Short mmCIF file of C-alpha atoms in Angstrom, two decimals:
data_model
loop_
_atom_site.label_atom_id
_atom_site.label_comp_id
_atom_site.label_asym_id
_atom_site.label_seq_id
_atom_site.Cartn_x
_atom_site.Cartn_y
_atom_site.Cartn_z
CA MET A 1 86.71 57.66 11.23
CA ASN A 2 88.59 58.63 8.06
CA ALA A 3 92.02 57.79 6.70
CA ALA A 4 93.64 60.83 8.26
CA ASP A 5 92.27 59.84 11.66
CA LEU A 6 93.88 56.44 11.22
CA GLY A 7 97.23 57.97 10.42
CA LEU A 8 97.31 55.91 7.21
CA PRO A 9 97.16 56.84 3.52
CA ASN A 10 93.75 57.49 2.01
CA GLU A 11 93.90 54.52 -0.33
CA GLU A 12 94.82 52.20 2.54
CA VAL A 13 91.36 52.52 4.05
CA ARG A 14 88.38 50.63 2.63
CA GLU A 15 85.58 51.38 5.06
CA SER A 16 82.27 49.58 5.04
CA ARG A 17 80.00 52.50 5.89
CA PRO A 18 78.02 51.64 9.02
CA ARG A 19 74.40 52.37 9.65
CA GLU A 20 73.50 54.23 12.82
CA GLY A 21 74.59 52.09 15.75
CA GLY A 22 77.95 51.05 14.32
CA GLY A 23 77.36 48.27 11.79
CA ARG A 24 74.97 46.20 9.75
CA ARG A 25 72.64 43.87 11.58
CA VAL A 26 73.41 40.36 10.39
CA GLY A 27 70.96 37.50 10.75
CA VAL A 28 72.39 34.76 12.91
CA PRO A 29 71.07 31.29 13.73
CA SER A 30 69.74 30.32 17.12
CA THR A 31 72.32 30.29 19.90
CA ALA A 32 70.36 27.74 21.94
CA LEU A 33 72.70 24.82 21.27
CA PHE A 34 75.82 26.83 22.05
CA THR A 35 75.60 25.16 25.41
CA ASP A 36 76.68 22.15 27.41
CA GLN A 37 74.31 19.21 27.72
CA TYR A 38 74.21 19.38 31.49
CA GLU A 39 72.38 22.71 31.31
CA LEU A 40 69.44 20.82 29.79
CA THR A 41 69.65 17.83 32.09
CA MET A 42 69.68 20.17 35.10
CA LEU A 43 66.63 21.87 33.65
CA GLN A 44 64.80 18.54 33.28
CA ALA A 45 65.60 17.53 36.86
CA ALA A 46 64.55 20.94 38.23
CA LEU A 47 61.26 20.80 36.33
CA ARG A 48 60.51 17.38 37.83
CA ALA A 49 61.56 18.53 41.32
CA GLY A 50 59.42 21.66 41.20
CA THR A 51 62.43 23.96 41.73
CA ALA A 52 62.81 25.26 38.15
CA ASP A 53 60.72 28.38 38.83
CA ARG A 54 62.65 29.50 41.89
CA ARG A 55 63.88 33.06 41.47
CA SER A 56 67.66 32.92 41.10
CA VAL A 57 70.65 35.19 40.71
CA PHE A 58 73.72 34.13 38.73
CA GLU A 59 76.90 36.18 38.49
CA VAL A 60 79.85 36.17 36.11
CA PHE A 61 83.24 36.88 37.67
CA THR A 62 86.81 35.69 37.67
CA ARG A 63 88.72 34.65 40.76
CA ARG A 64 92.05 35.86 39.41
CA LEU A 65 93.59 37.71 36.50
CA PRO A 66 95.99 35.93 34.14
CA GLU A 67 99.47 35.85 35.61
CA GLY A 68 101.18 39.20 35.42
CA ARG A 69 98.16 41.15 34.20
CA ARG A 70 97.30 44.31 36.11
CA TYR A 71 93.65 44.65 34.96
CA GLY A 72 91.07 42.91 32.79
CA VAL A 73 88.97 44.41 30.02
CA LEU A 74 85.34 43.42 29.59
CA ALA A 75 84.43 42.85 25.94
CA GLY A 76 81.64 40.96 24.23
CA VAL A 77 78.71 42.48 26.11
CA GLY A 78 77.00 43.50 22.88
CA ARG A 79 77.45 39.98 21.52
CA VAL A 80 76.02 38.53 24.73
CA LEU A 81 72.89 40.64 24.28
CA ASP A 82 72.53 39.30 20.74
CA ALA A 83 73.04 35.75 22.02
CA ILE A 84 70.30 36.13 24.64
CA GLU A 85 67.87 37.48 22.05
CA ASN A 86 68.64 34.61 19.68
CA PHE A 87 68.41 31.88 22.32
CA ARG A 88 65.43 30.08 20.79
CA PHE A 89 64.73 26.37 20.40
CA ASP A 90 63.58 26.12 16.80
CA PRO A 91 61.81 22.96 15.55
CA ASP A 92 65.02 21.55 14.05
CA LEU A 93 66.82 21.93 17.36
CA LEU A 94 64.00 20.30 19.26
CA ASP A 95 63.99 17.41 16.77
CA PHE A 96 67.72 16.96 17.34
CA LEU A 97 67.24 16.80 21.12
CA ARG A 98 64.30 14.43 20.72
CA GLU A 99 66.19 12.07 18.40
CA ARG A 100 69.16 11.97 20.77
CA GLY A 101 66.99 11.43 23.81
CA THR A 102 68.79 14.31 25.50
CA VAL A 103 65.74 15.37 27.53
CA ASP A 104 62.20 14.10 28.00
CA GLY A 105 58.96 15.23 26.39
CA PRO A 106 57.84 17.73 29.06
CA THR A 107 61.25 19.40 28.95
CA LEU A 108 61.08 19.67 25.15
CA GLU A 109 57.68 21.34 25.49
CA TRP A 110 59.14 23.81 27.98
CA LEU A 111 62.09 24.54 25.68
CA ALA A 112 59.78 25.18 22.73
CA ARG A 113 58.30 28.12 24.66
CA TYR A 114 61.64 29.42 25.99
CA ARG A 115 62.15 33.15 25.96
CA PHE A 116 64.40 34.80 28.51
CA SER A 117 62.15 37.10 30.55
CA GLY A 118 64.50 38.07 33.34
CA ASP A 119 66.91 40.93 34.02
CA VAL A 120 70.60 41.33 33.30
CA LEU A 121 72.80 43.95 34.90
CA GLY A 122 76.49 44.27 34.25
CA TYR A 123 79.59 46.32 33.73
CA PRO A 124 79.26 48.23 30.46
CA GLU A 125 81.44 47.03 27.61
CA GLY A 126 84.97 48.43 27.67
CA GLU A 127 85.11 48.68 31.47
CA VAL A 128 88.08 47.25 33.30
CA TYR A 129 87.66 44.64 36.01
CA PHE A 130 89.52 42.85 38.80
CA PRO A 131 89.26 39.56 40.70
CA GLY A 132 85.78 39.23 42.14
CA SER A 133 84.18 41.98 40.05
CA PRO A 134 80.52 40.94 39.43
CA LEU A 135 80.75 41.54 35.70
CA LEU A 136 77.29 40.27 34.84
CA ARG A 137 74.28 39.58 37.06
CA VAL A 138 71.55 37.44 35.52
CA GLU A 139 68.23 37.27 37.39
CA GLY A 140 65.11 35.25 36.68
CA SER A 141 63.85 31.73 37.26
CA PHE A 142 66.51 29.07 37.73
CA ALA A 143 65.37 27.37 34.54
CA GLU A 144 65.68 30.37 32.24
CA CYS A 145 68.97 31.60 33.72
CA VAL A 146 70.88 28.32 33.91
CA LEU A 147 70.52 27.72 30.17
CA LEU A 148 72.52 30.86 29.34
CA GLU A 149 75.68 29.90 31.22
CA THR A 150 77.76 28.39 28.44
CA VAL A 151 77.05 30.88 25.68
CA ILE A 152 77.63 33.85 28.00
CA LEU A 153 80.96 32.46 29.21
CA SER A 154 82.00 31.48 25.70
CA VAL A 155 81.56 35.04 24.45
CA LEU A 156 82.97 36.90 27.44
CA ASN A 157 85.99 34.66 28.03
CA HIS A 158 87.10 34.91 24.40
CA ASP A 159 86.38 38.56 23.73
CA SER A 160 87.72 39.83 27.05
CA ALA A 161 91.00 37.95 26.54
CA ILE A 162 91.47 39.61 23.15
CA ALA A 163 90.47 43.04 24.48
CA ALA A 164 92.94 42.77 27.37
CA ALA A 165 95.78 41.97 24.98
CA ALA A 166 94.65 44.78 22.68
CA SER A 167 94.59 47.24 25.57
CA ARG A 168 98.16 46.41 26.55
CA MET A 169 99.26 46.81 22.94
CA SER A 170 97.35 50.07 22.64
CA ALA A 171 99.01 51.43 25.77
CA ALA A 172 102.43 50.39 24.45
CA ALA A 173 101.76 52.00 21.07
CA GLY A 174 100.82 55.36 22.53
CA ARG A 175 99.48 57.61 19.77
CA ARG A 176 100.61 55.31 16.98
CA ARG A 177 97.95 53.43 15.04
CA LEU A 178 97.16 49.74 15.42
CA ILE A 179 95.78 47.42 12.74
CA GLU A 180 94.22 44.06 13.67
CA MET A 181 95.46 41.46 11.15
CA GLY A 182 94.76 38.10 12.80
CA ALA A 183 91.98 36.62 10.67
CA ARG A 184 94.19 33.93 9.16
CA ARG A 185 95.45 32.84 12.56
CA THR A 186 92.16 31.74 14.12
CA HIS A 187 88.74 30.28 13.33
CA GLU A 188 86.91 32.34 10.73
CA LEU A 189 84.07 33.29 13.09
CA ALA A 190 86.40 33.87 16.02
CA ALA A 191 88.33 36.25 13.76
CA VAL A 192 85.29 38.53 13.46
CA ALA A 193 84.75 38.52 17.23
CA ALA A 194 88.47 39.12 17.79
CA ALA A 195 88.49 42.15 15.51
CA ARG A 196 85.53 43.56 17.43
CA ALA A 197 87.20 42.96 20.80
CA ALA A 198 90.48 44.44 19.56
CA TYR A 199 88.64 47.60 18.54
CA VAL A 200 87.14 47.87 22.02
CA GLY A 201 90.65 47.48 23.46
CA GLY A 202 92.05 50.39 21.46
CA PHE A 203 92.90 49.16 17.96
CA ASP A 204 92.02 51.50 15.11
CA SER A 205 91.18 49.21 12.21
CA THR A 206 91.04 45.61 10.98
CA SER A 207 91.96 43.71 7.83
CA ASP A 208 88.86 41.51 8.21
CA LEU A 209 86.05 42.62 5.92
CA ALA A 210 83.42 40.59 7.77
CA ALA A 211 84.20 42.56 10.93
CA GLY A 212 83.96 45.78 8.98
CA PHE A 213 80.61 44.78 7.51
CA ARG A 214 79.09 43.53 10.72
CA TYR A 215 80.41 46.06 13.23
CA GLY A 216 81.41 49.12 11.20
CA ILE A 217 85.09 48.82 12.12
CA PRO A 218 87.36 50.66 9.63
CA THR A 219 89.03 48.16 7.29
CA VAL A 220 92.47 48.44 5.69
CA GLY A 221 94.66 46.47 3.30
CA THR A 222 96.65 46.73 0.07
CA SER A 223 98.95 43.89 -0.99
CA ALA A 224 101.01 40.89 0.14
CA HIS A 225 104.34 39.48 -1.01
CA ALA A 226 102.47 37.31 -3.50
CA PHE A 227 101.54 40.40 -5.51
CA THR A 228 105.19 41.39 -5.85
CA LEU A 229 106.24 37.85 -6.72
CA LEU A 230 103.52 37.70 -9.39
CA HIS A 231 105.30 40.35 -11.44
CA ASP A 232 108.60 40.08 -13.30
CA THR A 233 110.10 42.95 -11.33
CA GLU A 234 109.38 44.79 -8.12
CA ARG A 235 109.04 48.00 -10.11
CA GLU A 236 106.26 46.51 -12.21
CA ALA A 237 104.42 45.38 -9.09
CA PHE A 238 104.73 48.81 -7.49
CA ARG A 239 103.62 50.54 -10.66
CA ALA A 240 100.55 48.32 -10.96
CA GLN A 241 99.56 49.02 -7.37
CA VAL A 242 100.10 52.77 -7.61
CA GLU A 243 98.21 53.02 -10.90
CA THR A 244 95.27 51.20 -9.32
CA LEU A 245 95.23 52.51 -5.76
CA GLY A 246 96.97 55.87 -6.15
CA ARG A 247 100.14 57.41 -4.79
CA GLY A 248 98.78 57.36 -1.25
CA THR A 249 98.90 53.57 -1.11
CA THR A 250 101.19 51.45 1.08
CA LEU A 251 103.95 49.49 -0.68
CA LEU A 252 105.45 46.35 0.84
CA VAL A 253 109.22 46.78 0.64
CA ASP A 254 110.83 43.68 2.15
CA THR A 255 110.26 41.05 -0.56
CA TYR A 256 113.83 41.30 -1.84
CA ASP A 257 116.21 44.12 -0.86
CA VAL A 258 114.64 46.75 1.39
CA ALA A 259 116.85 49.68 0.43
CA GLU A 260 116.39 49.02 -3.28
CA ALA A 261 112.65 48.60 -2.81
CA VAL A 262 112.32 51.92 -0.96
CA ARG A 263 114.24 53.66 -3.74
CA THR A 264 112.03 52.08 -6.38
CA ALA A 265 108.87 52.84 -4.43
CA VAL A 266 109.65 56.57 -4.29
CA GLU A 267 110.66 56.62 -7.95
CA VAL A 268 107.34 55.03 -8.91
CA ALA A 269 105.00 56.90 -6.55
CA GLY A 270 106.99 60.04 -5.94
CA PRO A 271 107.34 61.80 -2.60
CA GLU A 272 103.55 61.55 -2.22
CA LEU A 273 103.89 57.82 -1.46
CA GLY A 274 101.55 57.14 1.44
CA ALA A 275 103.45 54.48 3.36
CA VAL A 276 105.84 51.56 3.20
CA ARG A 277 105.35 48.33 5.10
CA ILE A 278 108.16 46.28 6.67
CA ASP A 279 107.31 42.68 7.53
CA SER A 280 110.62 41.08 8.49
CA GLY A 281 114.11 41.61 9.83
CA ASP A 282 115.35 43.68 12.75
CA LEU A 283 112.43 46.10 12.76
CA LEU A 284 114.15 48.66 14.98
CA LEU A 285 117.23 48.86 12.78
CA VAL A 286 115.38 48.62 9.48
CA ALA A 287 112.82 51.27 10.47
CA HIS A 288 115.59 53.77 11.25
CA ARG A 289 117.32 53.03 7.97
CA VAL A 290 114.12 53.30 5.96
CA ARG A 291 113.16 56.57 7.64
CA ALA A 292 116.56 58.06 6.83
CA GLN A 293 116.35 56.86 3.24
CA LEU A 294 112.81 58.18 2.74
CA ASP A 295 113.85 61.58 4.08
CA GLU A 296 116.89 61.66 1.77
CA LEU A 297 114.64 60.88 -1.18
CA GLY A 298 112.28 63.71 -0.29
CA ALA A 299 109.46 61.44 0.94
CA ARG A 300 109.34 62.99 4.39
CA ASP A 301 105.59 62.48 4.79
CA THR A 302 105.68 58.81 3.80
CA ARG A 303 104.75 56.72 6.81
CA ILE A 304 106.23 53.44 8.02
CA VAL A 305 104.03 50.50 8.95
CA VAL A 306 105.60 47.45 10.62
CA THR A 307 104.21 43.95 10.98
CA SER A 308 105.83 40.54 11.74
CA ASP A 309 104.63 38.64 14.85
CA LEU A 310 104.31 41.69 17.07
CA ASP A 311 103.07 41.65 20.66
CA GLU A 312 102.93 44.33 23.34
CA TYR A 313 106.58 43.82 24.26
CA ALA A 314 107.76 44.14 20.66
CA ILE A 315 105.63 47.25 20.24
CA ALA A 316 107.11 48.76 23.39
CA SER A 317 110.62 47.96 22.16
CA LEU A 318 109.90 50.00 19.02
CA ALA A 319 108.89 53.12 20.94
CA ALA A 320 112.07 54.91 19.85
CA ALA A 321 111.75 53.76 16.25
CA PRO A 322 110.32 56.05 13.55
CA VAL A 323 107.23 53.88 13.14
CA ASP A 324 103.74 55.24 12.41
CA ALA A 325 101.56 52.13 12.68
CA TYR A 326 101.69 48.51 13.77
CA GLY A 327 99.92 45.52 12.27
CA VAL A 328 99.30 42.73 14.79
CA GLY A 329 97.97 39.24 14.14
CA THR A 330 98.77 35.99 15.93
CA GLN A 331 99.57 37.35 19.39
CA LEU A 332 96.47 39.51 19.43
CA VAL A 333 93.89 36.87 18.45
CA THR A 334 95.39 34.40 20.94
CA GLY A 335 95.24 36.85 23.84
CA SER A 336 99.01 37.34 23.82
CA GLY A 337 99.58 34.15 25.75
CA HIS A 338 96.31 34.20 27.71
CA PRO A 339 93.48 33.05 25.41
CA THR A 340 90.85 32.95 28.16
CA CYS A 341 89.98 34.92 31.29
CA SER A 342 88.77 32.00 33.45
CA MET A 343 85.42 33.67 34.02
CA VAL A 344 82.76 31.57 35.76
CA TYR A 345 78.96 31.75 36.02
CA LYS A 346 77.81 30.92 39.52
CA LEU A 347 74.50 30.80 41.36
CA VAL A 348 74.90 33.29 44.23
CA ALA A 349 71.32 33.59 45.50
CA ARG A 350 68.00 31.81 45.07
CA ALA A 351 64.53 32.10 46.54
CA ALA A 352 63.50 29.91 49.44
CA SER A 353 60.58 28.61 47.34
CA ALA A 354 58.82 29.11 44.01
CA ASP A 355 56.63 31.77 45.61
CA PRO A 356 57.41 35.07 43.79
CA ALA A 357 57.46 36.80 47.18
CA ALA A 358 59.90 34.36 48.75
CA PRO A 359 63.08 36.04 50.01
CA LEU A 360 66.42 35.44 48.34
CA VAL A 361 68.86 33.22 50.18
CA PRO A 362 72.60 33.71 49.52
CA VAL A 363 74.31 30.51 48.33
CA ALA A 364 77.93 29.73 47.53
CA LYS A 365 80.15 26.80 46.73
CA LYS A 366 82.55 25.91 49.53
CA SER A 367 85.73 24.49 48.08
CA LEU A 368 89.42 24.16 48.67
CA GLY A 369 92.02 25.08 46.08
CA GLY A 370 90.98 28.66 45.44
CA LYS A 371 87.58 27.85 43.91
CA ALA A 372 85.37 29.16 46.71
CA SER A 373 82.69 31.73 45.84
CA VAL A 374 81.08 34.59 47.74
CA GLY A 375 77.31 34.29 48.01
CA GLY A 376 74.68 37.00 47.71
CA ARG A 377 73.50 39.42 45.03
CA LYS A 378 76.30 41.96 44.65
CA TRP A 379 76.84 45.55 43.67
CA ALA A 380 80.20 47.03 42.70
CA ALA A 381 81.74 50.48 42.79
CA ARG A 382 85.16 51.90 42.01
CA ARG A 383 86.38 54.24 44.71
CA PRO A 384 88.50 57.18 43.54
CA ASP A 385 91.09 59.00 45.57
CA ALA A 386 91.17 62.75 46.12
CA ASP A 387 92.67 63.27 42.65
CA GLY A 388 90.05 61.17 40.89
CA VAL A 389 92.37 58.22 40.34
CA ALA A 390 90.83 54.82 41.07
CA GLU A 391 92.12 53.27 44.28
CA ALA A 392 89.90 50.23 44.93
CA GLU A 393 87.20 47.99 43.48
CA VAL A 394 84.55 47.73 46.19
CA VAL A 395 82.07 44.81 46.11
CA GLY A 396 79.20 44.37 48.51
CA THR A 397 75.87 42.64 49.13
CA GLY A 398 74.18 45.09 51.50
CA PRO A 399 73.28 48.77 51.13
CA VAL A 400 75.65 50.83 48.99
CA PRO A 401 77.58 53.34 51.12
CA GLY A 402 76.57 56.90 50.34
CA GLU A 403 80.02 57.93 49.17
CA LEU A 404 79.97 55.16 46.55
CA VAL A 405 76.47 55.64 45.16
CA ASP A 406 77.73 57.77 42.27
CA HIS A 407 80.57 55.36 41.49
CA GLN A 408 78.57 52.16 40.94
CA LEU A 409 79.57 50.04 37.97
CA LEU A 410 76.62 47.79 37.13
CA VAL A 411 74.06 49.13 34.66
CA PRO A 412 70.80 47.60 33.33
CA LEU A 413 71.37 45.59 30.14
CA VAL A 414 68.18 43.54 29.89
CA VAL A 415 64.92 44.39 31.70
CA GLY A 416 62.02 41.95 31.63
CA GLY A 417 63.63 40.07 28.77
CA GLU A 418 64.07 43.21 26.62
CA VAL A 419 67.51 44.54 25.72
CA VAL A 420 67.83 48.14 26.93
CA ALA A 421 71.53 48.90 26.58
CA ARG A 422 72.58 48.59 22.94
CA GLU A 423 75.19 51.12 21.93
CA PRO A 424 77.58 51.80 19.06
CA LEU A 425 80.86 49.91 19.30
CA GLU A 426 82.65 53.24 19.29
CA ALA A 427 81.06 54.01 22.67
CA ALA A 428 82.62 50.89 24.22
CA ARG A 429 86.01 51.75 22.72
CA SER A 430 85.88 55.34 23.98
CA ARG A 431 84.76 54.13 27.41
CA HIS A 432 87.68 51.76 27.70
CA LEU A 433 90.28 54.38 26.82
CA ALA A 434 88.76 56.79 29.36
CA VAL A 435 88.52 54.17 32.12
CA ARG A 436 92.08 52.98 31.52
CA ALA A 437 93.30 56.57 31.79
CA ALA A 438 91.68 56.84 35.23
CA LEU A 439 93.65 53.90 36.63
CA PRO A 440 96.95 54.36 38.46
CA MET A 441 99.80 54.83 35.99
CA SER A 442 101.31 51.48 36.93
CA ALA A 443 98.34 49.79 35.24
CA ILE A 444 99.94 50.11 31.81
CA GLN A 445 103.38 48.89 32.83
CA LEU A 446 104.27 45.68 31.02
CA SER A 447 106.28 44.34 33.93
CA ARG A 448 104.58 41.56 35.85
CA GLY A 449 102.65 42.54 38.94
CA GLU A 450 99.52 42.14 41.01
CA PRO A 451 96.16 43.69 40.02
CA VAL A 452 96.56 47.44 40.04
CA LEU A 453 93.50 47.82 42.28
CA PRO A 454 92.60 45.69 45.31
CA THR A 455 89.13 44.21 45.58
CA GLU A 456 87.47 45.09 48.87
CA TYR A 457 84.39 43.23 50.12
CA VAL A 458 81.96 45.11 52.37
#
């Protein structure tokens, strides 16, 4: 993706060129302790009871969408695959568990040999989902599957919340470009994951260089108010930036007086000025005034970028404004009010014994208060209407009806412990935009409502 594709000036884009596959593989430490202690104590008890080797099926799903949301967006699948591969109990981790007395000696010996050898099926990254959608199905022995619960939920709950917010913002922005700028508003590692999830949800670039390096996401950025304040005059600051980054750069024009800054910016850079950025004030009013002023000064091709605590509602309110790109930070990396998706990881079937040939028995928690689960290993399909528009999410445990065979949603991700479904991040982003376009039009309305598709159990 180049600068023209982003709709931003050439000098605004500082891409970290990705290798094939969409980024640079970065060494990460073991993910084995990204877990809750009770996963290990359950393991110890199951090993002693002789039930640890029972074939089991766990599923990830959510019982409801965040209030007012019409659909969810699955993000983080690629990171989950990395986490499963890196789930190893290195000597230092085993020493830590031994010193704490977390588990006994036989359990430590079992953990030292741990390698996930089961299967994972799931919705591909970028897909949308609804209450009850079996987003991930993890199959193997109880012991090897139960250990993955926390890290899987940690990744999917965070990334899917960001992607859902990003998707709503992307829909509100239409064809205008979106820049993720939330790194300073969240944990430094969460910022990298958030930039990745935002890209899946429809954003075009990020200000976070670590995300650019790791995932090949286009990176952008020029200057902050501090750069203007460093210089004796705004003109000197603009001149320094233009002389360094070229006339196609983006100048920040709201440090002092916007109208004077726009005039100075065009005088310094000429009508070839790439863009101006507005970070405060009544953005609707100021954008119209700046557009008129730029046109009067002959800078008709100079673009306008707006920032300043935007969310999907603010973006939608600027639909009639002459804006070319939006920069979004705080609201994006906090899920725009919904920082988690309330996904759960539940045992839905297990073998009657440790015998590999033992049949699977559906199991489910029975609970009041909306926390009941549906047992059994599930498939899922999205039924289209006669025009190809999705009309229902269909979930079942028996044979797949013939008319739904070609509309199934789960795909193999891990087979026999080996990852089989790695893909460039761009593929997940393109998938999401295509899937969202196949939903009923009401899906992208920002007004509160129920899930745009019902979930039907068969």
